[in-house]
Coordinates of C-alpha atoms in Angstrom, one line a residue:
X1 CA 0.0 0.0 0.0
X2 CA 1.5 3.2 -1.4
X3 CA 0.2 6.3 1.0
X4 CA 1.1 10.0 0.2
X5 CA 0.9 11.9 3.3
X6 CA 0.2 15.9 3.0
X7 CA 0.9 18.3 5.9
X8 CA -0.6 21.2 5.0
X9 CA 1.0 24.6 4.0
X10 CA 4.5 25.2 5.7
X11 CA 7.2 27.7 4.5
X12 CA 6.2 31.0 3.4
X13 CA 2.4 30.1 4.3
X14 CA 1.8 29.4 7.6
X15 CA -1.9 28.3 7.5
X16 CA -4.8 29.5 9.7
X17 CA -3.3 31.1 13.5
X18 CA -4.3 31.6 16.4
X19 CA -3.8 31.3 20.6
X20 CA 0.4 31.4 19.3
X21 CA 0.4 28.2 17.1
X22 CA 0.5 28.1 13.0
X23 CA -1.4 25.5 11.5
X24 CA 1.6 24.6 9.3
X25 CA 3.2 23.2 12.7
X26 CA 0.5 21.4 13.6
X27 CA -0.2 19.5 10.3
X28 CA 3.4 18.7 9.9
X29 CA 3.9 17.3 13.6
X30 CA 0.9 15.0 13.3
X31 CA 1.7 13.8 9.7
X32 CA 5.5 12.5 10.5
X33 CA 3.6 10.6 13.9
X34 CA 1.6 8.9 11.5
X35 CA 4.7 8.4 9.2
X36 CA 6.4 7.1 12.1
X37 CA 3.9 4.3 13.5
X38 CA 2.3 3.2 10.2
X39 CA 6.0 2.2 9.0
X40 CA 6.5 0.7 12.4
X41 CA 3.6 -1.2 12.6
X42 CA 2.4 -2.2 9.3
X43 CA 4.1 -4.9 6.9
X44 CA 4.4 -3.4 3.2
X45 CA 3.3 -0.1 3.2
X46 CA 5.2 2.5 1.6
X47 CA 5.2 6.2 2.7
X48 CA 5.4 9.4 0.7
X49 CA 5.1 13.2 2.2
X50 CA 4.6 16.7 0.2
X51 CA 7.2 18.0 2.8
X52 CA 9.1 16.9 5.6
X53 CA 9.9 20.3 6.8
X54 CA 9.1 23.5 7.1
X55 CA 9.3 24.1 3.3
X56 CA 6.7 25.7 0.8
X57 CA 4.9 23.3 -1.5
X58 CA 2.4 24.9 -4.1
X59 CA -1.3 22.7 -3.8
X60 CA -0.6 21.7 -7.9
X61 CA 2.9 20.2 -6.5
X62 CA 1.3 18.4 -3.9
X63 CA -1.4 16.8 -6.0
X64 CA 1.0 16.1 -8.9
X65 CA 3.8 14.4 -7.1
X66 CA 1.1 11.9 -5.5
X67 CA -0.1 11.3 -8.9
X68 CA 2.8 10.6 -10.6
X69 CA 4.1 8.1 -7.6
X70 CA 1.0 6.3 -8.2
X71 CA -0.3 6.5 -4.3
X72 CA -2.7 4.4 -3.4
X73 CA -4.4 6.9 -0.7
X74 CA -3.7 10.5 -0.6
X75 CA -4.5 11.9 3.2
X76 CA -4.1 16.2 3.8
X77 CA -3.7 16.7 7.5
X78 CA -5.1 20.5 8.0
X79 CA -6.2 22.6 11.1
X80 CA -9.5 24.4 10.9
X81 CA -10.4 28.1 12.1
X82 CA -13.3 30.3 12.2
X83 CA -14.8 32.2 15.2
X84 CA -14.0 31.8 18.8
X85 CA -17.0 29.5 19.1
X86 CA -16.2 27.0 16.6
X87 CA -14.6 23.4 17.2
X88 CA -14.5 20.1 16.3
X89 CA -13.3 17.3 13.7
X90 CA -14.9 17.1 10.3
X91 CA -13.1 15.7 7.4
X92 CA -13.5 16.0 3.2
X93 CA -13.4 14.1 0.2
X94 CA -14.2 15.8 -3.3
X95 CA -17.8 16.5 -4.0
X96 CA -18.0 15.5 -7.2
X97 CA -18.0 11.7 -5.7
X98 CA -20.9 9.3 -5.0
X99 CA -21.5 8.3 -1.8
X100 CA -20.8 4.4 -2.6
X101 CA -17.3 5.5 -4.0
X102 CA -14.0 4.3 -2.4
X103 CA -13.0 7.6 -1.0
X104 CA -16.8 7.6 0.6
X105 CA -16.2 4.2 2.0
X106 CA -12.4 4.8 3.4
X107 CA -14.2 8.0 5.1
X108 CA -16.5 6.5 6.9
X109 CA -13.9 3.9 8.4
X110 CA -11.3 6.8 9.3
X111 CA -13.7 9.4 10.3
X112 CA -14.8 6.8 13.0
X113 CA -11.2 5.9 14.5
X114 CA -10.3 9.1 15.1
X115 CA -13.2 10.7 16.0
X116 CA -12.3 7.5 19.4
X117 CA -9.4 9.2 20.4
X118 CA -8.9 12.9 19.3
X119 CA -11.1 14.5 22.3
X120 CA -12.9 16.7 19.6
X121 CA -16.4 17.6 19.2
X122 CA -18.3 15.5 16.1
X123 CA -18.6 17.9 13.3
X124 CA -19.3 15.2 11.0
X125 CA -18.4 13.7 7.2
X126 CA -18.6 16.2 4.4
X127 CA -17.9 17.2 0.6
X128 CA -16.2 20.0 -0.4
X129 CA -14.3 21.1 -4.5
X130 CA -10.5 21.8 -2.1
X131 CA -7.6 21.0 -5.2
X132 CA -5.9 18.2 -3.1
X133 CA -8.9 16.0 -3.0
X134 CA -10.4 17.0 -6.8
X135 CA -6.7 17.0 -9.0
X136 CA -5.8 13.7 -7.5
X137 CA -6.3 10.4 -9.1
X138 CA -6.6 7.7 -6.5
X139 CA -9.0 8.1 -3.2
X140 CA -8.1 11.3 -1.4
X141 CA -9.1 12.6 2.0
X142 CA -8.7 15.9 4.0
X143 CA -9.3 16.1 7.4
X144 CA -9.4 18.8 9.8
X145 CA -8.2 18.5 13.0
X146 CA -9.8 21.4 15.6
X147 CA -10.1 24.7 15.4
X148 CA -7.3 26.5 15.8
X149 CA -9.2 29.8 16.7
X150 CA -11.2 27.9 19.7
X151 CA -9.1 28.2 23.0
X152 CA -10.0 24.5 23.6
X153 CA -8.5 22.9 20.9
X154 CA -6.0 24.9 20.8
X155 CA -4.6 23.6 23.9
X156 CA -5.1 20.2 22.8
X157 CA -3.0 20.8 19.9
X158 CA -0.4 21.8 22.3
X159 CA 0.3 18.4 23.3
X160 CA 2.4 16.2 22.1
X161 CA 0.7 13.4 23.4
X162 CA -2.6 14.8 22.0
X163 CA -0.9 15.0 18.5
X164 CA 0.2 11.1 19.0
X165 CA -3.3 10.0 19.7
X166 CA -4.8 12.1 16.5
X167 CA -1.7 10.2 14.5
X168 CA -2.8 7.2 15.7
X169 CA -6.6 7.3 15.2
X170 CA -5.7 8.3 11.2
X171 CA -3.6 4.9 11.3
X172 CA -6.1 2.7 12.8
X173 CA -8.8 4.1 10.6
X174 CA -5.8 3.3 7.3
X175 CA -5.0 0.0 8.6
X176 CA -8.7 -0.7 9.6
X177 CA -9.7 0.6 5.2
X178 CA -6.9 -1.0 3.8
X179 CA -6.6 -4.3 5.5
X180 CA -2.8 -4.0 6.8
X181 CA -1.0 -6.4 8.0
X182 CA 0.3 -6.0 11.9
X183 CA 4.2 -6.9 11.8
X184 CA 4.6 -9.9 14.2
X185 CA 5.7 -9.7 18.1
X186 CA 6.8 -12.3 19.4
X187 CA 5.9 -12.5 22.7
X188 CA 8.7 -13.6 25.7
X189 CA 8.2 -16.7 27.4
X190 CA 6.9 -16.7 30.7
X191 CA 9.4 -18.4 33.4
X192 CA 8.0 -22.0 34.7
X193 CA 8.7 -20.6 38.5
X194 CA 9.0 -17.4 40.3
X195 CA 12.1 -16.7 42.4
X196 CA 11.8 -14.7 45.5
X197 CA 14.8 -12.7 44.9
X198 CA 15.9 -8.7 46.3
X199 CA 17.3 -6.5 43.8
X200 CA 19.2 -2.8 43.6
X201 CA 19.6 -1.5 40.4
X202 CA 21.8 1.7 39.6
X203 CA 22.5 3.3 36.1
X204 CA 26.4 3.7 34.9
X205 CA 27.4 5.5 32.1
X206 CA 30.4 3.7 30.6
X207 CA 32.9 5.6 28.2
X208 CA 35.0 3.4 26.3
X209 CA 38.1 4.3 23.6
X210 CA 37.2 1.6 20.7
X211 CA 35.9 -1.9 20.5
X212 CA 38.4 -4.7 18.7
X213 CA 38.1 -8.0 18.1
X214 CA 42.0 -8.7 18.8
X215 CA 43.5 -8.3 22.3
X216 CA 46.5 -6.8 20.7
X217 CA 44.9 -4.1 19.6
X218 CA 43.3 -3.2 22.2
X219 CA 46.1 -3.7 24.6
X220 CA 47.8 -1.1 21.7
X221 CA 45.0 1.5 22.5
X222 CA 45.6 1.3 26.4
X223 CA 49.5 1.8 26.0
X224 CA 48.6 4.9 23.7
X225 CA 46.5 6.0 25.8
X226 CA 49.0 6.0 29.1
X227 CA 51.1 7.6 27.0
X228 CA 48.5 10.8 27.1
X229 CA 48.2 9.8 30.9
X230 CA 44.5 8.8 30.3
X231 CA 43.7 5.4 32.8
X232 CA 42.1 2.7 30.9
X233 CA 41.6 -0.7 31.0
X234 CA 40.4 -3.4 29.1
X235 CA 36.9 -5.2 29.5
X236 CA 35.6 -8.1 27.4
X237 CA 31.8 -8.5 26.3
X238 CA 29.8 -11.2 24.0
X239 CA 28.5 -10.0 20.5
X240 CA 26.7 -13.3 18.6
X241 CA 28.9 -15.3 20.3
X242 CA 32.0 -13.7 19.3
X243 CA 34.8 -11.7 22.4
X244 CA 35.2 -8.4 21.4
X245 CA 37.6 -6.1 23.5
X246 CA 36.9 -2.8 24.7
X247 CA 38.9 -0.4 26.1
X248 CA 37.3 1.5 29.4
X249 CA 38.0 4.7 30.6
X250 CA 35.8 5.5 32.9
X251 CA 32.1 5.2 34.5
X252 CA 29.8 7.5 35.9
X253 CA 26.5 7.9 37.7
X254 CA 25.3 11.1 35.6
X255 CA 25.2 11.1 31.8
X256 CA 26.1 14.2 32.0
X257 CA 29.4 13.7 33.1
X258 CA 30.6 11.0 30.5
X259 CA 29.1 13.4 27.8
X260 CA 31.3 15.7 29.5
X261 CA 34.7 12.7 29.6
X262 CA 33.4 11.7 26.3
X263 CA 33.8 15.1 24.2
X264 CA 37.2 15.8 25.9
X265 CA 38.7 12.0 24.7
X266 CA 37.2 13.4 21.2
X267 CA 39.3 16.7 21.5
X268 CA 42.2 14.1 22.2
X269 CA 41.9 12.7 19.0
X270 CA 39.9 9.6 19.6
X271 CA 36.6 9.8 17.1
X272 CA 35.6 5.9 18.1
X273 CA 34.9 6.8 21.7
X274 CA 31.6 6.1 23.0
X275 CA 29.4 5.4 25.6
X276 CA 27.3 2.8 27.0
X277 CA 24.3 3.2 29.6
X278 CA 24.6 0.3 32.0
X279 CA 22.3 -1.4 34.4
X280 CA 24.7 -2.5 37.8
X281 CA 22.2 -4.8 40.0
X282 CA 22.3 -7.0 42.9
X283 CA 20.5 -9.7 42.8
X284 CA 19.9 -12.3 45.5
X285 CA 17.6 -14.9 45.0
X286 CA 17.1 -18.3 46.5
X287 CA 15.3 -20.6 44.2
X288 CA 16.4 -21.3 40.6
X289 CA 13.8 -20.1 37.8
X290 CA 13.8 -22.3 34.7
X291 CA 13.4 -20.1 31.7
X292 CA 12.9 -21.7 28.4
X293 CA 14.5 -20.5 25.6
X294 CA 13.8 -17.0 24.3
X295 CA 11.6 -16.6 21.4
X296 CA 11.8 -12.6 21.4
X297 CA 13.6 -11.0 18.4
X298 CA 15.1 -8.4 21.1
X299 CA 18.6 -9.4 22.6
X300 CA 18.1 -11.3 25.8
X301 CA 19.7 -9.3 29.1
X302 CA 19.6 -12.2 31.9
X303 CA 20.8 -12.4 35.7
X304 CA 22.2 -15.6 36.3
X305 CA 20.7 -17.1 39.7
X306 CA 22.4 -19.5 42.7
X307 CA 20.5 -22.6 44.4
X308 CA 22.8 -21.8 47.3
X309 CA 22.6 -19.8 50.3
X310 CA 24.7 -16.9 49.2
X311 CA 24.2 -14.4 46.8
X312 CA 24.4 -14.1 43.5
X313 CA 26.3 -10.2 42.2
X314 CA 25.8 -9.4 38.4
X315 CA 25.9 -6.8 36.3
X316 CA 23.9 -6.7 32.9
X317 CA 23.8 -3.9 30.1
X318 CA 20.6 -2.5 28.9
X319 CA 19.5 0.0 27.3
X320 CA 17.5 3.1 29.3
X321 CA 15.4 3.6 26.0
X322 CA 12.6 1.4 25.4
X323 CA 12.6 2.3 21.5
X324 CA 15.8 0.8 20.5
X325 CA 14.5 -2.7 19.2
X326 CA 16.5 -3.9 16.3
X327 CA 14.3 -4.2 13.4
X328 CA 16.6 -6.5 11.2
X329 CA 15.4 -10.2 10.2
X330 CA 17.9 -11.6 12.2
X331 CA 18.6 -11.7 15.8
X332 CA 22.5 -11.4 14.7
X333 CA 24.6 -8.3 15.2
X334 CA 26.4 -7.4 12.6
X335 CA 30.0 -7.6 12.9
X336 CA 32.4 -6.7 10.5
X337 CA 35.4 -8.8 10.9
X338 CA 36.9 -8.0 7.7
X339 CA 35.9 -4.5 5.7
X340 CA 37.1 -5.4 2.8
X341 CA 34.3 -8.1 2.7
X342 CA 31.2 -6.4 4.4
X343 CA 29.0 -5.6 1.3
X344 CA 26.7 -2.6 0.4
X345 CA 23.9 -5.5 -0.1
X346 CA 22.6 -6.6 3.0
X347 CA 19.8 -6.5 5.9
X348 CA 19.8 -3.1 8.4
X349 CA 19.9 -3.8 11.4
X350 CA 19.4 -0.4 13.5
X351 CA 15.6 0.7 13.8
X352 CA 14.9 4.6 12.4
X353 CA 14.5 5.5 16.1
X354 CA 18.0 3.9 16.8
X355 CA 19.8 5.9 14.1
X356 CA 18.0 9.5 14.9
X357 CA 18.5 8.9 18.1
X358 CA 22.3 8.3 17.4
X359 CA 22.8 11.0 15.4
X360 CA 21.1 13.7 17.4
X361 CA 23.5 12.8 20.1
X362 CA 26.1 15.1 18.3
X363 CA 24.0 17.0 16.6
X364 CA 20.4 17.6 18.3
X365 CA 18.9 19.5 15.2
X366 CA 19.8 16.8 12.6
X367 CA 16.7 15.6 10.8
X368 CA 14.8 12.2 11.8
X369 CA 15.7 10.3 8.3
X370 CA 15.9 6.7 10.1
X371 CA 12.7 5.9 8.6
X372 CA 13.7 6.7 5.3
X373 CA 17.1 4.8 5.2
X374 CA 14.9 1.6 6.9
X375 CA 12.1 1.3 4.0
X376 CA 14.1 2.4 0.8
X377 CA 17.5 0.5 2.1
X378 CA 14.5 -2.9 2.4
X379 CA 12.9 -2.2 -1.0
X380 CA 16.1 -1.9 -2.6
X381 CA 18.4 -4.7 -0.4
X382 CA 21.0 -2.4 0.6
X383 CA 22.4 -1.8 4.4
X384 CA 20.3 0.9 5.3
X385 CA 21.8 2.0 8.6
X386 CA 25.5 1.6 6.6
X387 CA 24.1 4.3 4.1
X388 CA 22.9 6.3 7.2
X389 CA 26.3 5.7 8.3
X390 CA 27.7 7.0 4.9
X391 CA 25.5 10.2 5.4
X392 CA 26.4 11.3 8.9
X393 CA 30.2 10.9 7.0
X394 CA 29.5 12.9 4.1
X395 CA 27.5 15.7 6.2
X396 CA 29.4 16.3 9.2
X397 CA 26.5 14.5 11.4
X398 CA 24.2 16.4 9.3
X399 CA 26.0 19.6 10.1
X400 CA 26.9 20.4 6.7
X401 CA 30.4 21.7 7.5
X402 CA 31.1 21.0 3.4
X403 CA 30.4 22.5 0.0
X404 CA 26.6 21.1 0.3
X405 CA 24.2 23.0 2.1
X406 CA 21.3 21.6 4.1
X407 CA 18.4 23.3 1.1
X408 CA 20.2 20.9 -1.0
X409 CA 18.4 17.4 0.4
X410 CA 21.9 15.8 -0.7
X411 CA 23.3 13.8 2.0
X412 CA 26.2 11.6 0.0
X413 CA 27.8 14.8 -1.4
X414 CA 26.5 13.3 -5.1
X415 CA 28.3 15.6 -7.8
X416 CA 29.9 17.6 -5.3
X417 CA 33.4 18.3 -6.2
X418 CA 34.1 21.2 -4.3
X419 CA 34.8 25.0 -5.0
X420 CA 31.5 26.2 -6.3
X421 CA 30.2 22.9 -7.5
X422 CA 27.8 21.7 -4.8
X423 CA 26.5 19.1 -6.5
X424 CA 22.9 17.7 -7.1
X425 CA 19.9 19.5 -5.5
X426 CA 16.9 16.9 -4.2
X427 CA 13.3 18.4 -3.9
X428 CA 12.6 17.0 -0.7
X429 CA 14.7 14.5 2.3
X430 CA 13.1 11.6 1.0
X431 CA 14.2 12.3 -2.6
X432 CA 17.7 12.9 -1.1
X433 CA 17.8 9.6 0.4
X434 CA 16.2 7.8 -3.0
X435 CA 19.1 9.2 -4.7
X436 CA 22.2 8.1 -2.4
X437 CA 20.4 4.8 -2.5
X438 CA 20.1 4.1 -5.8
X439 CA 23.9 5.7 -6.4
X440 CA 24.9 2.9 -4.0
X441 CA 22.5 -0.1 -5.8
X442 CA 24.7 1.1 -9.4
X443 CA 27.7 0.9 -7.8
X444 CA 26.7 -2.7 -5.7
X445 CA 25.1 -4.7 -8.7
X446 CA 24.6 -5.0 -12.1
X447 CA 20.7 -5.6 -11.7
X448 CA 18.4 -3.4 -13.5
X449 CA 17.0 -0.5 -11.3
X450 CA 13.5 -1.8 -9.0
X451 CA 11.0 0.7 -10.9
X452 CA 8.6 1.1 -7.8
X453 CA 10.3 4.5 -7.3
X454 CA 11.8 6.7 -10.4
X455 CA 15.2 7.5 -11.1
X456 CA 16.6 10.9 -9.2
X457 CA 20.1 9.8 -9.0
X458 CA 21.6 12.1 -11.9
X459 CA 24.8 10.3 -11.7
X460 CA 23.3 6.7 -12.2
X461 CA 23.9 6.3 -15.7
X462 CA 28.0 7.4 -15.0
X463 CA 28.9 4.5 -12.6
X464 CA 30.5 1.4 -13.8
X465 CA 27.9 -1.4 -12.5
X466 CA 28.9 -3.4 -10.6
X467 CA 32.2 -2.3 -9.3
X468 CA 32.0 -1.7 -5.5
X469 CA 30.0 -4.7 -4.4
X470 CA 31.9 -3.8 -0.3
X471 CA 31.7 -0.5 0.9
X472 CA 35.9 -0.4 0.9
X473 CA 35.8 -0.6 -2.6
X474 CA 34.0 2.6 -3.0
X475 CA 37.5 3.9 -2.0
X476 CA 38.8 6.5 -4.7
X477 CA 35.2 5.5 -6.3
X478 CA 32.8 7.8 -5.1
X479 CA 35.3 9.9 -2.5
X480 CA 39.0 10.6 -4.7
X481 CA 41.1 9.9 -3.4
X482 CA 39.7 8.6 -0.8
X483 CA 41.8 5.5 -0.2
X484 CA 39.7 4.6 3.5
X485 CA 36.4 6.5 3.1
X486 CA 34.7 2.7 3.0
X487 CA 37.0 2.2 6.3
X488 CA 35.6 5.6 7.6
X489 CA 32.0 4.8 7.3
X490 CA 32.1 0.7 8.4
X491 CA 33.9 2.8 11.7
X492 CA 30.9 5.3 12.2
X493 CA 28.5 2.4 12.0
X494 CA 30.5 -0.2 14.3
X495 CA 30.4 3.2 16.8
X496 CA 26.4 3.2 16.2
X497 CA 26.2 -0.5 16.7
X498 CA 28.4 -0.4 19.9
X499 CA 26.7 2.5 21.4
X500 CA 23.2 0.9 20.9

């Protein structure tokens, strides 16, 4: 199912205002939450927005680029206003339409989920001639969400959590229209006894100075490290069953505080620090628990337990956000024992909330494109989060310290030589993403293009096919000279996998 999401106005035209909020705000915020759970929760469903900023779009651009994707369902996400006195939900399809027509039928269904959670008065199913709904070929929708000009919702629109439930209800009503498939959970098996056990739990912050999967080198890094009189040591941990070897710095009780370690072992040169939020806890227990084996696709953090009298002291990583769930097909980290073998085709492993939230660590104002890099790095069988990884090197952490500037939507510096060439311009951060993609499927196959999506990549045509199948051979390929830009990017993501 192909969906074409439309936040409406933005840029130069903020939409209806009032009580110190622009509709343009509103529309956009709700749109990227339904974005954001539909892709989540849904299997095979494809997502296209007019803007995923604050950027002006004309109504005949709106209409025309859903059009010529082919959508399946176009959705507008507007804000109403009118006197003090007015408020409510309504939404529109095109009046020219029958009651028994699709868009009629898909009305009904979504009108009534989120008319169950928004907290707005009834205002009813109506027809109106708006351009979005008339000039667009496949079943179209506006809906308006409150009146912006009505003090009480207003202040619903306020809220965050208000805007996650509106999200939501458009979803269930979607999923509920178009018959969408729930992506599994597999559920965690239940324990076949209960110990009676005391625990105390306390959160470290870890900062380590690389990750290896030789001792030497790690034993290297603490001897270069003395020399700088920086204390470390060396601590071992399990990934898929292989011993890698980190080198530890330091732990803290305040995040704060390793942020603070963290950026001065940067400064010092060290660009593969990071750190790890740790669970410490004591556990005593006095009664073995049998568990049977996992079944979960999330990796498994157990406390080992005693059947004697004394107690049982471990210490367990986890993560403090419940949002970083892998969303790979394999419960397998990836681990890249040799670069010059780790391909540009492949499975992602990170979920979009895992790389934003990566990303924003450095950079708090970099863009949430996780989503993109997820769905278009599936449809097209390349490494998603490793192209995600490639961005953040290309941009500076989506800084844009480079020739590219941020207007640009270019994120792999495509065409940009420097000097006053900038390189390719993308109308919009999912076209910017489609591109560096499909730039990276020339160079990894010699497979004819997937034609779901069109071809923005104005360098496609230029590469020789099929001649970086590993993202070390795109060295003196698409960086010159470039002899370790595939080394730099494997090391930004092995830094994303580690700190997740």
């Amino acid at each position: 199912m192909k969906l074409y999401l439309d936040p409406g106005h933005g840029g130069e035209d903020p939409g209806a205002q009032g009580n110190g909020l622009n509709e343009k705000d509103i529309t956009l915020a709700i749109a990227l939450k339904i974005r954001k759970i539909i892709l989540n929760d849904y299997e095979n469903v494809l997502v296209k927005m007019s803007r995923t900023s604050d950027t002006t779009r004309s109504l005949a651009q709106r209409s025309s680029a859903a059009n010529a994707w082919d959508a399946d369902f176009f959705l507008a996400i507007h804000i109403n206003s009118a006197d003090s006195s007015a408020q409510g939900y309504e939404d529109f399809i095109y009046d020219g339409l029958s009651n028994s027509s699709k868009a009629a039928k898909y009305q009904d269904i979504i009108h009534a989920e989120v008319i169950k959670v928004n907290q707005l008065k009834d205002r009813g199913q109506k027809k109106a001639n708006f351009h979005v709904i008339r000039e667009t070929n496949m079943p179209s929708l506006l809906t308006e969400n409150g009146f912006i000009s009505n003090k009480h919702d207003a202040a619903l629109m306020k809220d965050s959590a208000w805007q996650q439930k509106v999200a939501q209800g458009h979803v269930n009503g979607i999923a509920k229209a178009f018959g969408l498939k729930r992506k599994a959970v597999k559920e965690t098996p239940k324990t076949t006894t209960t110990p009676k056990t005391t625990q105390t739990t306390k959160t470290v912050y870890t900062v380590y100075v690389g990750s290896y999967k030789s001792k030497e080198n790690a034993q290297d890094r603490v001897a270069e490290l003395k020399k700088k009189s920086i204390k470390s040591s060396i601590v071992t941990t399990k990934i898929s069953g292989a011993t890698w070897f980190r080198v530890k710095v330091a732990s803290y009780t305040t995040n704060a505080n390793a942020e603070k370690r963290l950026k001065a072992i940067e400064k010092a040169g060290y660009d593969d620090a990071f750190i790890i939020t740790e669970k410490e806890t004591t556990t005593t227990t006095k009664t073995e628990t049998q568990k049977p084996a996992a079944s979960t696709s999330k990796p498994a953090t157990t406390t080992p337990t005693t059947n004697t009298s004394k107690p049982a002291t471990t210490t367990s990583a986890t993560s403090t956000n419940p949002t970083m769930t892998p969303n790979n097909t394999t419960n397998e980290i990836p681990i890249i024992a040799d670069p010059g073998q780790f391909t540009i085709l492949g499975p992602t492993f990170l979920s979009p909330e895992q790389m934003d939230q990566f990303v924003k660590k450095v950079n708090p104002k970099a863009p949430e494109l996780g989503a993109f890099y997820q769905t278009l790095g599936k449809y097209y069988g390349i490494r998603g989060d490793v192209a995600f990884a490639q961005a953040i090197h290309e941009t500076d952490y989506f800084r844009f310290t480079g020739v590219v500037n941020p207007e640009q939507n270019n994120f792999a510096g495509i065409g940009a030589t420097g000097g006053d060439t900038r390189g390719a311009r993308f109308e919009s951060e999912e076209e910017g993403v489609l591109a560096q993609l499909q730039h990276l499927y020339a160079y990894a196959t010699t497979k004819p293009l997937p034609n779901q999506y069109p071809l923005v990549d104005p360098r496609f045509h230029l590469v020789d096919r099929g001649s970086a199948p590993t993202w070390t051979a795109l060295n003196g390929k698409w960086a010159v000279p470039g002899t370790t830009y595939g080394q730099s990017i494997l090391a930004l993501y092995q830094k994303m996998i580690h700190s997740v």
